[in-house]
CSV table of C-alpha atoms in Angstrom, one decimal:
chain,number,residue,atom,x,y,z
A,1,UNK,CA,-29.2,12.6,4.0
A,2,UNK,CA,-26.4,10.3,4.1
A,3,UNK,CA,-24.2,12.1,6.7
A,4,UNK,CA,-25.2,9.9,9.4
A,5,UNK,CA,-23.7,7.1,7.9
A,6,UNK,CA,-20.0,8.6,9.6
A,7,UNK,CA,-18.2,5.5,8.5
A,8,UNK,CA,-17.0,3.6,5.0
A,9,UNK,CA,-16.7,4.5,1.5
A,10,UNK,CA,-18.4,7.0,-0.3
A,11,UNK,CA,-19.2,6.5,-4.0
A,12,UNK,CA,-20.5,9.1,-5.9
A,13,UNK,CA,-21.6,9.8,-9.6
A,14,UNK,CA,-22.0,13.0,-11.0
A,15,UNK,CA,-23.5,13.9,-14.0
A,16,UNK,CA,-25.6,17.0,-15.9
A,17,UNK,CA,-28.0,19.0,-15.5
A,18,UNK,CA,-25.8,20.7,-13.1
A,19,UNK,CA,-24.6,24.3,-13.1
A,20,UNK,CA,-21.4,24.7,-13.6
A,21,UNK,CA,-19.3,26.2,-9.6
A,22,UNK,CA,-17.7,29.1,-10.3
A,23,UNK,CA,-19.0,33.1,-11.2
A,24,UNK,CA,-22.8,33.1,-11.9
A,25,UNK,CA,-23.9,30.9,-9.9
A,26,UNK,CA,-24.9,30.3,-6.3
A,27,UNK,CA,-21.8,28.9,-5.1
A,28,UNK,CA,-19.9,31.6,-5.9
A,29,UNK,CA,-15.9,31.8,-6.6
A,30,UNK,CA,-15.8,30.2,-3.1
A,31,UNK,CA,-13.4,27.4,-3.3
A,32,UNK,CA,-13.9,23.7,-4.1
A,33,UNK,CA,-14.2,21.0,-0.7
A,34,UNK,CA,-15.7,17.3,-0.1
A,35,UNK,CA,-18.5,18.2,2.8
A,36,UNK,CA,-17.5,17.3,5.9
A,37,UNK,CA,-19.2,14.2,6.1
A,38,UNK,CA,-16.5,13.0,3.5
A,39,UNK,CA,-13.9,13.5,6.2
A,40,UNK,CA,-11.8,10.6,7.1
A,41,UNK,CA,-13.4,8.2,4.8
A,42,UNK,CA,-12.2,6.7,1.2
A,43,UNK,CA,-14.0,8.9,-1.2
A,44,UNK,CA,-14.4,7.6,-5.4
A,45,UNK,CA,-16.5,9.9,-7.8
A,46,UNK,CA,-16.9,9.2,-11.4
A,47,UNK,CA,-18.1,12.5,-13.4
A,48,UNK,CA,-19.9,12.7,-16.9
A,49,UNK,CA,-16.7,14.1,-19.4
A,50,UNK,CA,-18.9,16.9,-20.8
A,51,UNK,CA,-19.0,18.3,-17.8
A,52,UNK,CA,-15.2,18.7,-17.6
A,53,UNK,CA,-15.0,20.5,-20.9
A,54,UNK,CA,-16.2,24.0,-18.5
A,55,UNK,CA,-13.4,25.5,-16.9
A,56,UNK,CA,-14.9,25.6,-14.0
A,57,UNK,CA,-16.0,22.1,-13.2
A,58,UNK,CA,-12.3,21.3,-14.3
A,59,UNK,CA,-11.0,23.5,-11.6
A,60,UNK,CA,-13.2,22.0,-9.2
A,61,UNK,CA,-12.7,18.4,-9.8
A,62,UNK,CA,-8.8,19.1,-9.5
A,63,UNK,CA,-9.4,20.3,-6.0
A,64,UNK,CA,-11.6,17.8,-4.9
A,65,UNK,CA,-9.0,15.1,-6.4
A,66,UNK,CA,-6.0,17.1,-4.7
A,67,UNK,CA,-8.2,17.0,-1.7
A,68,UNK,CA,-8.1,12.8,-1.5
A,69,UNK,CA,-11.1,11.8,-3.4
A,70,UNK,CA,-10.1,9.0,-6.0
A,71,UNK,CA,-11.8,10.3,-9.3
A,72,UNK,CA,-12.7,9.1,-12.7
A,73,UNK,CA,-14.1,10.4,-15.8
A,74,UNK,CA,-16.7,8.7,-17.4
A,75,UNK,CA,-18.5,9.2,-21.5
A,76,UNK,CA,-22.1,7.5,-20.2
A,77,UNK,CA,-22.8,7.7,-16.2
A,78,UNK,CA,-26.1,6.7,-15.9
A,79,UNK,CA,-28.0,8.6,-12.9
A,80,UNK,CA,-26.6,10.9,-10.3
A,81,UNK,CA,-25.5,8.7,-6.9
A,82,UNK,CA,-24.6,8.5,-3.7
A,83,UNK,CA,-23.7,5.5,-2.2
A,84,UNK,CA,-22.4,4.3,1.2
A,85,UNK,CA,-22.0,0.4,0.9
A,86,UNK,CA,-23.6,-1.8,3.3
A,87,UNK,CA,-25.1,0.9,4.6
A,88,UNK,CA,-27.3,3.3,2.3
A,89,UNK,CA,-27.7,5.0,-1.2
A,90,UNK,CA,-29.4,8.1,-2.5
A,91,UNK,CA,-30.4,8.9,-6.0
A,92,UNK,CA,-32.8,11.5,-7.7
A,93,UNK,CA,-36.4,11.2,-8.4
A,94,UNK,CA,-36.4,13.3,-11.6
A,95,UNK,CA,-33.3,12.8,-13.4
A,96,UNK,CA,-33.7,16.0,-15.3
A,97,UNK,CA,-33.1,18.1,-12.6
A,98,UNK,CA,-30.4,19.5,-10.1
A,99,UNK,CA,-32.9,19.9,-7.2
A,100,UNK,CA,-30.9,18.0,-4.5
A,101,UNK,CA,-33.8,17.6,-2.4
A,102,UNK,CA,-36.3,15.1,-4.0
A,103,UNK,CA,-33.9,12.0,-4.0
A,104,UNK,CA,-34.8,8.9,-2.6
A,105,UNK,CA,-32.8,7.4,-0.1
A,106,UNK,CA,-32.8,3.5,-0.4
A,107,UNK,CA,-31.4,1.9,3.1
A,108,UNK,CA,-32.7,-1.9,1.3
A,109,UNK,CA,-29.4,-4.4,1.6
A,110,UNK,CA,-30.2,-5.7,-1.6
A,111,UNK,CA,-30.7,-2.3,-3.2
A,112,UNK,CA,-28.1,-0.7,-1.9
A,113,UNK,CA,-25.7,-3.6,-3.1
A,114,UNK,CA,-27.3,-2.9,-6.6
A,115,UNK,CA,-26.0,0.6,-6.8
A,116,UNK,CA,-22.9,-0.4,-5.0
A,117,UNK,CA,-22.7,-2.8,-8.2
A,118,UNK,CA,-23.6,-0.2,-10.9
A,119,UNK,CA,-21.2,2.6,-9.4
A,120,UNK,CA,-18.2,-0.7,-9.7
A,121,UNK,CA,-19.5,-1.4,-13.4
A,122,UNK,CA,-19.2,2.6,-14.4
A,123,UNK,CA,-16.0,2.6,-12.2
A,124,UNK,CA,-14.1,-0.3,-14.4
A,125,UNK,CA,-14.6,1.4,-17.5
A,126,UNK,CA,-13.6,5.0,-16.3
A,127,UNK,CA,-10.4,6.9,-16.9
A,128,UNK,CA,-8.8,8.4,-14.0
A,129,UNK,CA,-9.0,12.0,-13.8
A,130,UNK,CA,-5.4,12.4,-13.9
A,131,UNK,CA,-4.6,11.1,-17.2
A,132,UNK,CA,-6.7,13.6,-18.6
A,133,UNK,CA,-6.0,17.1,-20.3
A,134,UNK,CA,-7.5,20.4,-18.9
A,135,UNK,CA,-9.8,21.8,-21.4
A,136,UNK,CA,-8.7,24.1,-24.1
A,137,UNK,CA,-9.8,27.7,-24.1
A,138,UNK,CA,-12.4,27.9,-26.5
A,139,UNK,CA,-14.2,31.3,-27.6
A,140,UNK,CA,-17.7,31.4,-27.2
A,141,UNK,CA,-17.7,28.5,-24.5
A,142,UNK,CA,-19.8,29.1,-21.3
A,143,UNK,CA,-23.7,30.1,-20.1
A,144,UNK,CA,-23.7,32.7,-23.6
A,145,UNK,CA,-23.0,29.5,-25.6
A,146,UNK,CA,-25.5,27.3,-24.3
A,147,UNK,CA,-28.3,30.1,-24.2
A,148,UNK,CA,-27.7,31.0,-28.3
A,149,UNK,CA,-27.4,27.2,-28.7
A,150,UNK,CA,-31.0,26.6,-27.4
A,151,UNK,CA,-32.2,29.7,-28.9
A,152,UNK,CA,-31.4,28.6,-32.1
A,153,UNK,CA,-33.4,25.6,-31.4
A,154,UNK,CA,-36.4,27.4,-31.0
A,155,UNK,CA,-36.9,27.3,-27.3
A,156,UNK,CA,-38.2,30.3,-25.3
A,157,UNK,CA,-36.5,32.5,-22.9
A,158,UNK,CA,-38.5,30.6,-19.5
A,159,UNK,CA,-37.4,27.1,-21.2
A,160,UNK,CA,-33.5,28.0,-21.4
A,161,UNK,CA,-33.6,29.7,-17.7
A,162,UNK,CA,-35.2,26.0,-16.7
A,163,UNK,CA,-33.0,23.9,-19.1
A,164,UNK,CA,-29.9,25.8,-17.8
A,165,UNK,CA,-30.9,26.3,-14.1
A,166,UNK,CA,-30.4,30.3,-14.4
A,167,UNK,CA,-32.2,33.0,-13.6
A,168,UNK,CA,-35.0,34.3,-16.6
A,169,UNK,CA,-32.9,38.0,-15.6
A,170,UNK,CA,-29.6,36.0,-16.6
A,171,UNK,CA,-31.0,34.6,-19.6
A,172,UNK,CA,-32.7,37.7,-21.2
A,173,UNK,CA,-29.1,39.6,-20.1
A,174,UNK,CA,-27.7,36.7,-22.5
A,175,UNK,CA,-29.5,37.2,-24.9
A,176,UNK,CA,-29.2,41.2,-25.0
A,177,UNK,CA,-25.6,41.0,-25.0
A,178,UNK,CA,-26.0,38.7,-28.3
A,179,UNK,CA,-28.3,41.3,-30.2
């Protein structure tokens, strides 16, 4: 948990598997805010652009940028991060999930610096959010698309629900409504 760290910049990647906020899923339609540990401190997040190509991480992202974070959009962000300089870091252990609560948090100066480092490096070659385009409306685009993708690769209905961090209820409704 980073919160205690009240002070300095907070640099944060962001990158799949994550659901996308919004209808669906556990956060609801409940709008889009930094956590309050991000108050009153410089805030710099880098997301992966194929997240921004849902709706609703677009929507999101503009809120959290019209709330004061500086953000860019990056084609290749290596690992989710967190990152106070000087002070801490957190990252996932399994960097195939969205569970939030097996990360290691690295309080080593030199580490920490070493994230700190990476974050710049991703930083310098990312666009800012701003110059970007929302995403088109595209038919077919959401949770239904991703579920008939997967199931035309084959995978079962329990795979999918993992892969896309929904419910195996959600993904069978999917799937009825494509039959």
């Amino acid at each position: 948990d980073l919160s205690g760290h009240s002070s300095g910049e907070l640099l944060t990647c962001v990158r799949p598997p994550m659901r996308p906020p919004g209808p669906g899923s556990p956060e609801g339609d409940r709008s889009f805010h930094l956590p309050d540990f991000v108050a009153g401190r410089t805030s710099r997040t880098i997301y992966r652009a194929d997240m921004l190509e849902h709706r609703e991480w677009w929507r999101a992202v503009r809120e959290i940028a019209a709330a004061g974070a500086h953000v860019r959009v990056a084609t290749d962000v290596p690992t989710k991060l967190v990152v106070v300089p000087g002070k801490a870091a957190m990252m996932p252990l399994d960097f195939d999930t969205q569970d939030s609560n097996n990360g290691l948090l690295v309080r080593e100066p030199t580490l920490v610096g070493v994230l700190a480092e990476l974050f710049e490096l991703v930083w310098e070659r990312a666009m800012p959010f701003s110059a970007l385009d929302p995403p088109a409306e595209r038919p077919g685009q959401g949770a239904g698309h991703d579920v008939l993708a997967l199931l035309a690769t084959g995978s079962k209905d329990e795979k999918i629900a993992r892969q896309l961090d929904l419910s195996l209820r959600t993904v069978r409704r999917h799937v009825a409504s494509l039959l």
